[in-house]
Tab-separated table of C-alpha atoms and ligand atoms in Angstrom:
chain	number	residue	atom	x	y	z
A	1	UNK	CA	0.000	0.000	0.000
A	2	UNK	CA	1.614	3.492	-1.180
A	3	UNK	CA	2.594	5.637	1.676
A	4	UNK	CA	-0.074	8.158	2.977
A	5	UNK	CA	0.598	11.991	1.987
A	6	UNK	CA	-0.081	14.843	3.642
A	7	UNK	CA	-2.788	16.838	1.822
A	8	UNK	CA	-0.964	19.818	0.358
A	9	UNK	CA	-3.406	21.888	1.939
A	10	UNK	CA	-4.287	20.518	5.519
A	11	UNK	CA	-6.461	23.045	7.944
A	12	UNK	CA	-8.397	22.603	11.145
A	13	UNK	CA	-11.311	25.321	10.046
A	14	UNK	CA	-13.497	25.589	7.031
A	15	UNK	CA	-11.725	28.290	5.552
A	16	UNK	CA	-8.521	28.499	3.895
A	17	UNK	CA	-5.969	31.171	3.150
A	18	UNK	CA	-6.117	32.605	-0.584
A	19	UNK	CA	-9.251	30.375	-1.600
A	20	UNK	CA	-10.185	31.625	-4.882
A	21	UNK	CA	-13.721	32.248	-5.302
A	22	UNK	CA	-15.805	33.279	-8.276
A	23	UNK	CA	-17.940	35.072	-6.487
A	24	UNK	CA	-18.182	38.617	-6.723
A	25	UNK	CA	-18.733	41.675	-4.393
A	26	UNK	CA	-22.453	41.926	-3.730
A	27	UNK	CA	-24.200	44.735	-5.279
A	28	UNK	CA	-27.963	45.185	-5.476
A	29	UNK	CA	-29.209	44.302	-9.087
A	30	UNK	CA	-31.413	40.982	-10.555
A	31	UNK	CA	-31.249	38.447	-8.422
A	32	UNK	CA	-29.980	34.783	-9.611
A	33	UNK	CA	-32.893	32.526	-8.923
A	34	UNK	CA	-32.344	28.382	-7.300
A	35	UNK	CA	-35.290	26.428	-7.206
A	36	UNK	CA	-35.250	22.918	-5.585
A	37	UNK	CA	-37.857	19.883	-7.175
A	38	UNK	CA	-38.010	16.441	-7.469
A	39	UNK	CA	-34.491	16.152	-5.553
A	40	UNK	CA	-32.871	18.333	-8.507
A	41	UNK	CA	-31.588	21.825	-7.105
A	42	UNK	CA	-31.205	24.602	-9.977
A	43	UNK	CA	-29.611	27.529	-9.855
A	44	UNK	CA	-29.885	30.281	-13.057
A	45	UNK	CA	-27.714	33.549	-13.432
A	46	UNK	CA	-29.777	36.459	-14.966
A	47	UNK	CA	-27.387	36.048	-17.658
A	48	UNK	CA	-29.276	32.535	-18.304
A	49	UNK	CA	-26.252	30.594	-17.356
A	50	UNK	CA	-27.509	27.458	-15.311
A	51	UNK	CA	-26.249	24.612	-13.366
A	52	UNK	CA	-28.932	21.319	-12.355
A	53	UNK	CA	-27.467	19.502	-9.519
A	54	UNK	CA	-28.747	16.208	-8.033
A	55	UNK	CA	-29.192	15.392	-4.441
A	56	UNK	CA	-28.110	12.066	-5.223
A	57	UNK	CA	-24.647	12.117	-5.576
A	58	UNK	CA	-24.065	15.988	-5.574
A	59	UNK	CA	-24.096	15.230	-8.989
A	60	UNK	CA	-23.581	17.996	-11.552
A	61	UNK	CA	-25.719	16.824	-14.454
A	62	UNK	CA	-26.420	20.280	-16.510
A	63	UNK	CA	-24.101	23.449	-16.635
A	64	UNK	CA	-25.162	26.004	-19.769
A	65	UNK	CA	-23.628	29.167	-20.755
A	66	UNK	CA	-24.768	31.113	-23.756
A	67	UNK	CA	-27.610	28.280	-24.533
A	68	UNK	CA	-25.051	25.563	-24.634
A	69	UNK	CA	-24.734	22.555	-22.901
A	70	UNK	CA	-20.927	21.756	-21.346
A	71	UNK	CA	-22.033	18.753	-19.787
A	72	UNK	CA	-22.150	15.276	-21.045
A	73	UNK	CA	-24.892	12.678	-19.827
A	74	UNK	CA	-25.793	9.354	-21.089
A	75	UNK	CA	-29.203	8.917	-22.892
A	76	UNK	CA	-29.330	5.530	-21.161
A	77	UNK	CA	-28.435	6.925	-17.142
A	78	UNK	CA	-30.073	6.636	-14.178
A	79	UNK	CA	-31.148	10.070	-12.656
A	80	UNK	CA	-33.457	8.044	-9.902
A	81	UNK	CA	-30.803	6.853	-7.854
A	82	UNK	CA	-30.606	3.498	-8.982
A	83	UNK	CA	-26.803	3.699	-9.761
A	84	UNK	CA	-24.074	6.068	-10.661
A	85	UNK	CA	-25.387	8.605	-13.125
A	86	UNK	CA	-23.463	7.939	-16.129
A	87	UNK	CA	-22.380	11.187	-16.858
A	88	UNK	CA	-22.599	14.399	-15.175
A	89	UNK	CA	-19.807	15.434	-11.967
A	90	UNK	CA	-19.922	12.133	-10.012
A	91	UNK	CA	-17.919	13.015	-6.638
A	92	UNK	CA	-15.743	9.998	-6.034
A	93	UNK	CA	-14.885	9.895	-2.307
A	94	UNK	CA	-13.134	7.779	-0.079
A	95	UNK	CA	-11.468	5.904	-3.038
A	96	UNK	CA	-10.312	6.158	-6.832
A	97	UNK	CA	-11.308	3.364	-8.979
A	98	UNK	CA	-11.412	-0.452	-7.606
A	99	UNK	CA	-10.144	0.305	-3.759
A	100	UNK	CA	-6.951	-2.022	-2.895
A	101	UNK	CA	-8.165	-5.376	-0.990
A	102	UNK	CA	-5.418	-4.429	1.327
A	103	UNK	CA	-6.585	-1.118	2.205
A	104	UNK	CA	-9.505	0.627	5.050
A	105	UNK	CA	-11.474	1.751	1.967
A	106	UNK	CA	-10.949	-2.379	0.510
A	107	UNK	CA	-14.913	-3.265	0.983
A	108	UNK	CA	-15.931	0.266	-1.024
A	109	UNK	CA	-17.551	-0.305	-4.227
A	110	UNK	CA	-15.761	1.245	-7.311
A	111	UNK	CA	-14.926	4.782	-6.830
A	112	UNK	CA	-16.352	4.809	-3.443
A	113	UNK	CA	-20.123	5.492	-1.796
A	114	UNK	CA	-20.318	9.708	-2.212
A	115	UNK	CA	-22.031	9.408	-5.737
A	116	UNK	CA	-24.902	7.202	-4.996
A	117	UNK	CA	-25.555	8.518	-1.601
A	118	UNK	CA	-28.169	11.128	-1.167
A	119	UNK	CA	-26.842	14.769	-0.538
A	120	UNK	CA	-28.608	17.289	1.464
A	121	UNK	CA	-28.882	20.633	0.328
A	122	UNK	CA	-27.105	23.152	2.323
A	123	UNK	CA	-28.654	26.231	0.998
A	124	UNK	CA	-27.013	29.183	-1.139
A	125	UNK	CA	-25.206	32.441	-0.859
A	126	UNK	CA	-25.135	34.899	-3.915
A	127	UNK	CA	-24.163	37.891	-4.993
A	128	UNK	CA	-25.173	40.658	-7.747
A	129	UNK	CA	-23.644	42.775	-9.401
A	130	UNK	CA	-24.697	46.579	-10.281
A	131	UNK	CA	-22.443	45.840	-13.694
A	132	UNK	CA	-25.428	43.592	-14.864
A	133	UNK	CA	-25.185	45.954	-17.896
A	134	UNK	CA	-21.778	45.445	-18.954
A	135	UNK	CA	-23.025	41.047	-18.354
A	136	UNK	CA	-22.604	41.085	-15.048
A	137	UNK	CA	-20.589	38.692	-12.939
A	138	UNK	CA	-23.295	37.586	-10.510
A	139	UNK	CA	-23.109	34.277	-9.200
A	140	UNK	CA	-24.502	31.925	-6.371
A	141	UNK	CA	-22.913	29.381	-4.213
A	142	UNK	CA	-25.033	25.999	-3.633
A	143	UNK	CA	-23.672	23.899	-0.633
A	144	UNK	CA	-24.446	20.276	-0.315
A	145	UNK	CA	-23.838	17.876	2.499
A	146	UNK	CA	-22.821	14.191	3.015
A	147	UNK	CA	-21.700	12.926	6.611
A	148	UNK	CA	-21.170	9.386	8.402
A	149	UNK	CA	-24.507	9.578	9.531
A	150	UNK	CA	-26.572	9.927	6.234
A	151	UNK	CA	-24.851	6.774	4.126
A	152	UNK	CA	-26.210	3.710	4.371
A	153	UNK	CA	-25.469	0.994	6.606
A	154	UNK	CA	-23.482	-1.062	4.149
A	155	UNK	CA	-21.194	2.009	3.149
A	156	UNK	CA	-20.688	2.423	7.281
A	157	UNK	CA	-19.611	-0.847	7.692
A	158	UNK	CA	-17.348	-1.001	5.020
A	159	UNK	CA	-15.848	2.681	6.148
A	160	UNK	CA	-16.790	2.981	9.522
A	161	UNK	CA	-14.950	6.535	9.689
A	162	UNK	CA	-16.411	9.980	11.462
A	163	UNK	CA	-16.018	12.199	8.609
A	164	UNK	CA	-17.888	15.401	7.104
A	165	UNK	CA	-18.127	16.424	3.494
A	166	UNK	CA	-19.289	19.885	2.139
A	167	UNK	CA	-19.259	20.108	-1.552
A	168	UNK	CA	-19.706	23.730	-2.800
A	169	UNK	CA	-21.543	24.373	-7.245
A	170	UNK	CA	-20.455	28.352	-7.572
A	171	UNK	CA	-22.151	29.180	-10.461
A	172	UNK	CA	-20.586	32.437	-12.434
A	173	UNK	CA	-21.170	33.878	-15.783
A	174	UNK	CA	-19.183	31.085	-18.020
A	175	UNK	CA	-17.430	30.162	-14.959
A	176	UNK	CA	-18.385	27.210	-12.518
A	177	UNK	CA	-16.648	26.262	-9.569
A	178	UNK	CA	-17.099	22.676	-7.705
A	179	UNK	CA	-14.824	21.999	-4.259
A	180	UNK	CA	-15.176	19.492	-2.257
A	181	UNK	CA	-14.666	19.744	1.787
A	182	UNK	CA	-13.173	16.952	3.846
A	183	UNK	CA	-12.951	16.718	7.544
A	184	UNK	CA	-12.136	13.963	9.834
A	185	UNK	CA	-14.911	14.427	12.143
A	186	UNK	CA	-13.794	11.526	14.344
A	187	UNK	CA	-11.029	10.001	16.892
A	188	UNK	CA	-8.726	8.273	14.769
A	189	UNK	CA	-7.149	9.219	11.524
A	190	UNK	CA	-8.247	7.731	8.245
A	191	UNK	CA	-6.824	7.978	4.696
A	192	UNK	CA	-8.730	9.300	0.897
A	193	UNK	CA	-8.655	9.991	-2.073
A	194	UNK	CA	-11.023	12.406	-3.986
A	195	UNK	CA	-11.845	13.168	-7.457
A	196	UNK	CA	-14.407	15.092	-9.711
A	197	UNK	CA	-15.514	12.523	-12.219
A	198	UNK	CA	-16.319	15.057	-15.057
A	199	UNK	CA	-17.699	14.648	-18.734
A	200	UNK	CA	-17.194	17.120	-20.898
A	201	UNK	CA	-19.728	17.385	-23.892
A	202	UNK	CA	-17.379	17.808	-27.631
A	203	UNK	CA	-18.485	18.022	-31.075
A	204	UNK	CA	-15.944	15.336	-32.128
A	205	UNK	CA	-13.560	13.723	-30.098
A	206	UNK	CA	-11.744	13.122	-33.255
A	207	UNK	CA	-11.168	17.036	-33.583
A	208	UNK	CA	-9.798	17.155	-29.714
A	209	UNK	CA	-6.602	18.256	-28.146
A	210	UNK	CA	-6.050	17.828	-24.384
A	211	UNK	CA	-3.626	20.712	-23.618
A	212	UNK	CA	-1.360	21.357	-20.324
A	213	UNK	CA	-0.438	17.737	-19.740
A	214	UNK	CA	3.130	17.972	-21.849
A	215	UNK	CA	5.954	16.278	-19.952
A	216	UNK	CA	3.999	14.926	-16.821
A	217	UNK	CA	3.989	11.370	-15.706
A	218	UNK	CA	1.191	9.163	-16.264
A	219	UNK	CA	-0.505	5.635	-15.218
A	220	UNK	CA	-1.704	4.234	-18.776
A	221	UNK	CA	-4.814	1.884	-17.571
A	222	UNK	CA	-5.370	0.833	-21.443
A	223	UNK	CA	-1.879	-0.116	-22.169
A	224	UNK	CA	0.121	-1.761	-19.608
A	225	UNK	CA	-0.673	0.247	-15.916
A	226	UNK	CA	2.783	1.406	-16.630
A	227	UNK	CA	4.275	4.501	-16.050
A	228	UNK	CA	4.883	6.557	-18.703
A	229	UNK	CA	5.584	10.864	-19.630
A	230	UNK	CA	3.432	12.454	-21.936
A	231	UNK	CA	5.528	13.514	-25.102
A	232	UNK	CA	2.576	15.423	-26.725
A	233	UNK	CA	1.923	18.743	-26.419
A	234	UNK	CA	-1.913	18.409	-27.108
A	235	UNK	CA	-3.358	15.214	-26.696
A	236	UNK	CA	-5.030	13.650	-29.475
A	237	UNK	CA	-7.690	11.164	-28.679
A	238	UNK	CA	-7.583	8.299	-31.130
A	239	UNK	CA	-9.014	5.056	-29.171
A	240	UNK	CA	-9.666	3.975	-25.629
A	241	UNK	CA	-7.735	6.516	-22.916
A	242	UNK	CA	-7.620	5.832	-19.497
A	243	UNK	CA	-4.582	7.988	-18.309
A	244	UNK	CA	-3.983	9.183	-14.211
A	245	UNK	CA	-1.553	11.952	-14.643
A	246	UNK	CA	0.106	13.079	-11.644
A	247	UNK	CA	1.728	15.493	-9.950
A	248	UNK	CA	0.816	17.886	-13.351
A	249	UNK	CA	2.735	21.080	-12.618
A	250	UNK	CA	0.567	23.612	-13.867
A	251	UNK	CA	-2.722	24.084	-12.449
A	252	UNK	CA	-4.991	24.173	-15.925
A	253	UNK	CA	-5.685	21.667	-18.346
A	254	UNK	CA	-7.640	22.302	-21.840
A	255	UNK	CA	-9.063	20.772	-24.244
A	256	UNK	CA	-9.250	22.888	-27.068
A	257	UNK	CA	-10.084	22.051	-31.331
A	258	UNK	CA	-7.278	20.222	-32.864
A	259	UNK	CA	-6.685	23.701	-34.756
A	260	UNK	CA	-6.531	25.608	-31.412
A	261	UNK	CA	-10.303	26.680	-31.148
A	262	UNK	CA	-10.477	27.119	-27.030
A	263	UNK	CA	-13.279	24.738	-25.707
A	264	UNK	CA	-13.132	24.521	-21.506
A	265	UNK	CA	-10.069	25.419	-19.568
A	266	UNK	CA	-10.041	23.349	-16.257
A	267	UNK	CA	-7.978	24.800	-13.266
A	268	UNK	CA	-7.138	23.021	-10.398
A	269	UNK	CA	-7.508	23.735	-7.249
A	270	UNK	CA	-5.448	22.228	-4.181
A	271	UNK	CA	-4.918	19.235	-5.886
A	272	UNK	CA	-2.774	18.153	-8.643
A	273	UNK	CA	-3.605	14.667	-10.466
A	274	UNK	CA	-6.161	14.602	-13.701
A	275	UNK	CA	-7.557	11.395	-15.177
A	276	UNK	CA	-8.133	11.327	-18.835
A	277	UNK	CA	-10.586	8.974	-19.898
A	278	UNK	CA	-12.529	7.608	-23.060
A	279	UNK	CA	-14.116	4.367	-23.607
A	280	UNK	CA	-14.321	4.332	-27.054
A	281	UNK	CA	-16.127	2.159	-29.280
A	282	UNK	CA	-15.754	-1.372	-27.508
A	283	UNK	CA	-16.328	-0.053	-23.972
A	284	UNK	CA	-19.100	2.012	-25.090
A	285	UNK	CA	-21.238	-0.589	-26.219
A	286	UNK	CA	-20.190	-2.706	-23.139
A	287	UNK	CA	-21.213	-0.193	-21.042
A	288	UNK	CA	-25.452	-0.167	-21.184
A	289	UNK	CA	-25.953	2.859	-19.490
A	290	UNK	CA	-23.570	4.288	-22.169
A	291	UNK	CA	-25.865	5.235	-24.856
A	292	UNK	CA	-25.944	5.828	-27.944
A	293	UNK	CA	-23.523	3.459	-29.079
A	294	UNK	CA	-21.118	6.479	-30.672
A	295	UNK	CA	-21.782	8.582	-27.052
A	296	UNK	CA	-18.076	8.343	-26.929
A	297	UNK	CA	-17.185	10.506	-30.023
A	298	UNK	CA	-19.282	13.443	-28.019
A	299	UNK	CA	-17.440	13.795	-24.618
A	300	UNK	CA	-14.267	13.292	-23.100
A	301	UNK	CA	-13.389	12.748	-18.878
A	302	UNK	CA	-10.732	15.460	-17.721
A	303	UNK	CA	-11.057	14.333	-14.389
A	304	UNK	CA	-9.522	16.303	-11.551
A	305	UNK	CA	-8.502	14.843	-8.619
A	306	UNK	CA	-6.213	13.577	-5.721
A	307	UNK	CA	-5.618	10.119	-6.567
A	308	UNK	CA	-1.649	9.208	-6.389
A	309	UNK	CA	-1.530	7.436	-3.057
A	310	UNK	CA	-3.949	8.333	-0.218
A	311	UNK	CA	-4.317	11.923	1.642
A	312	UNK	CA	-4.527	10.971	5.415
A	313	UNK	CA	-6.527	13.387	7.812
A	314	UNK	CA	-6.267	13.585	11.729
A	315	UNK	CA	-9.088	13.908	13.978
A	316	UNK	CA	-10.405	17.797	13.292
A	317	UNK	CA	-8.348	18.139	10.200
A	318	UNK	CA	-9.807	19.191	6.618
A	319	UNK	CA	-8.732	18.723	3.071
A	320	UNK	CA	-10.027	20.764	0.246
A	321	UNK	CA	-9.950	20.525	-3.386
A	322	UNK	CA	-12.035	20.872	-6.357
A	323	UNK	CA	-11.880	22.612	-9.576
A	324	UNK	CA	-12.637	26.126	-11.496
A	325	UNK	CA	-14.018	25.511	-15.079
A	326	UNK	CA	-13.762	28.641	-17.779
A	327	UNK	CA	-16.393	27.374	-20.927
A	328	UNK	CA	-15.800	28.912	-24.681
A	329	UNK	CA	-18.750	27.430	-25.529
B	1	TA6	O1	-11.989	7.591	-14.478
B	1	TA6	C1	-11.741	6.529	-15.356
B	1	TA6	C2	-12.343	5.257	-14.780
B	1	TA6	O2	-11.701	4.893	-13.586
B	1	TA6	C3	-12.251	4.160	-15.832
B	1	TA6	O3	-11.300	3.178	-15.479
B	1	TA6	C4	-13.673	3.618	-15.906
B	1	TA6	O4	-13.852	2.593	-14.950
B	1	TA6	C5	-14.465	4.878	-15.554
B	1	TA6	O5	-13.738	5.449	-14.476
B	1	TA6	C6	-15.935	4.661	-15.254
B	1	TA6	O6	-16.088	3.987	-14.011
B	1	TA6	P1	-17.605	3.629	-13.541
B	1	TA6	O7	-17.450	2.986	-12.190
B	1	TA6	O8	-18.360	4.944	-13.497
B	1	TA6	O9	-18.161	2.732	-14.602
């Protein structure tokens, strides 16, 4: 089992020094509006931007600037809590992928319990702005919670840590923001990992370059599990990817047109490991939530996270990380 890591960022309060934020000094003008239904909480910008979260899961499935979708979600998923939504944000919390035998999180299901749990919803803090003129830069904040005592029994058995989570949706004009809050609620230390599970929605992921990921080491899940350092500039996907890069240096990746045309830029924040991922044509049709059958030619996974070896928290300590999305769309 790979040696426990300090987070990078380790506090014993909520807040943390120089957390960027996208929202902006409040000023009176149009309010944005969040309306909560059918376990679905909505949020909308004056500027008609929008973001649809799920209580199940905290799961992002709808973010649209200027009319356009950025998300990517399966015709075939589940939005009633029947499984993972196959698509969307999915939060992926206490473990990354099939959790080691060997390890505390070892009886987790794939990618851990936080995205087929039911959130609750914390409530939200805006702002306006008077520049609503010039497109403003309102935003709103929507909170959602997940602690020890709202799994279910099987997750608590399998994980039977004290911990907290608070996972924060800032909405801003083209701009979304989604962090996720750790803390070790408990008496004994445990160990994590986290990561935002995000599809992105393309027009052709044969016309896709994955920039900011040049000369960074990477896990290659498709080819051997080997470790090997990215020699391309821009990525180009041309079959099945399943990549963990770690450690990236700089803080954005983004995929842009093969011919440069800017499509999301995705920052990190606090944490430093991206997955790349793309089932392609045989895992697509494998997959029956995955649908239609050339789904995979319309999104890619750029999948920010803290997944190289565990984070490990102390009693009252708190991790957070997450990520701040610019769309061109
Ligand atoms: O993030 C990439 C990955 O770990 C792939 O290996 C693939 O398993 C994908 O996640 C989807 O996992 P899921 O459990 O949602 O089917």
């Amino acid at each position: 089992m790979e040696r426990a890591k300090k987070p990078s960022m380790v506090s014993t309060g909520l807040d943390r020094a120089n957390r960027p934020s996208i929202l902006s000094p409040s000023i009176t003008g149009p309010q944005p509006t969040v309306s909560i239904e059918g376990g679905k909480v909505t949020a909308m910008l004056p500027t008609g931007d929008s973001v649809e979260v799920l209580l199940y899961g905290a799961t992002v499935i709808s973010w649209k600037n200027n009319g356009k979708e950025n998300i990517f979600v399966s015709e075939a998923a589940k939005l009633d809590g029947s499984k993972p939504v196959r698509g969307g944000i999915p939060v992926v919390f206490p473990a990354f992928g099939p959790p080691p035998k060997d390890h505390a999180t070892g009886a987790l299901p794939q990618h851990g319990f936080a995205r087929n749990s039911t959130w609750e919803y914390l409530g939200k803090s805006s702002s306006e702005s008077g520049a609503l003129s010039k497109g403003g830069d309102d935003s709103v904040k929507l909170d959602f919670g997940l602690s020890s005592s709202n799994i279910s029994v099987d997750h608590k058995k399998a994980w039977p840590y004290d911990f907290g989570l608070v996972y924060s949706v800032t909405l801003g004009k083209d701009g979304l923001q989604t962090m996720l809050n750790v803390r070790n609620e408990g008496k004994e230390a445990f160990e994590f990992q986290m990561l935002l599970h995000s599809y992105w929605t393309v027009d052709d992921i044969t016309k896709v370059a994955i920039n900011g990921l040049g000369s960074t080491t990477y896990t290659d899940k498709v080819l051997d599990g080997g470790e090997h350092t990215e020699s391309q500039t821009g990525l180009k996907i041309t079959g099945e990817v399943d990549r963990v890069y770690k450690s990236i240096k700089q803080d954005t990746t983004s995929i842009s047109s093969i011919d440069g045309k800017p499509r999301l830029d995705v920052t990190r924040d606090n944490i430093s490991d991206t997955v790349i991922w793309n089932p392609w044509i045989a895992k697509t049709k494998a997959m029956a939530d995955l649908r239609p059958e050339d789904s995979y030619k319309h999104f890619v996974c750029v999948e920010v996270g803290s997944v190289d070896g565990w984070q490990k928290l102390e009693p009252g300590e708190t991790f957070e990380g997450g990520q701040i999305l610019k769309s061109h769309l």
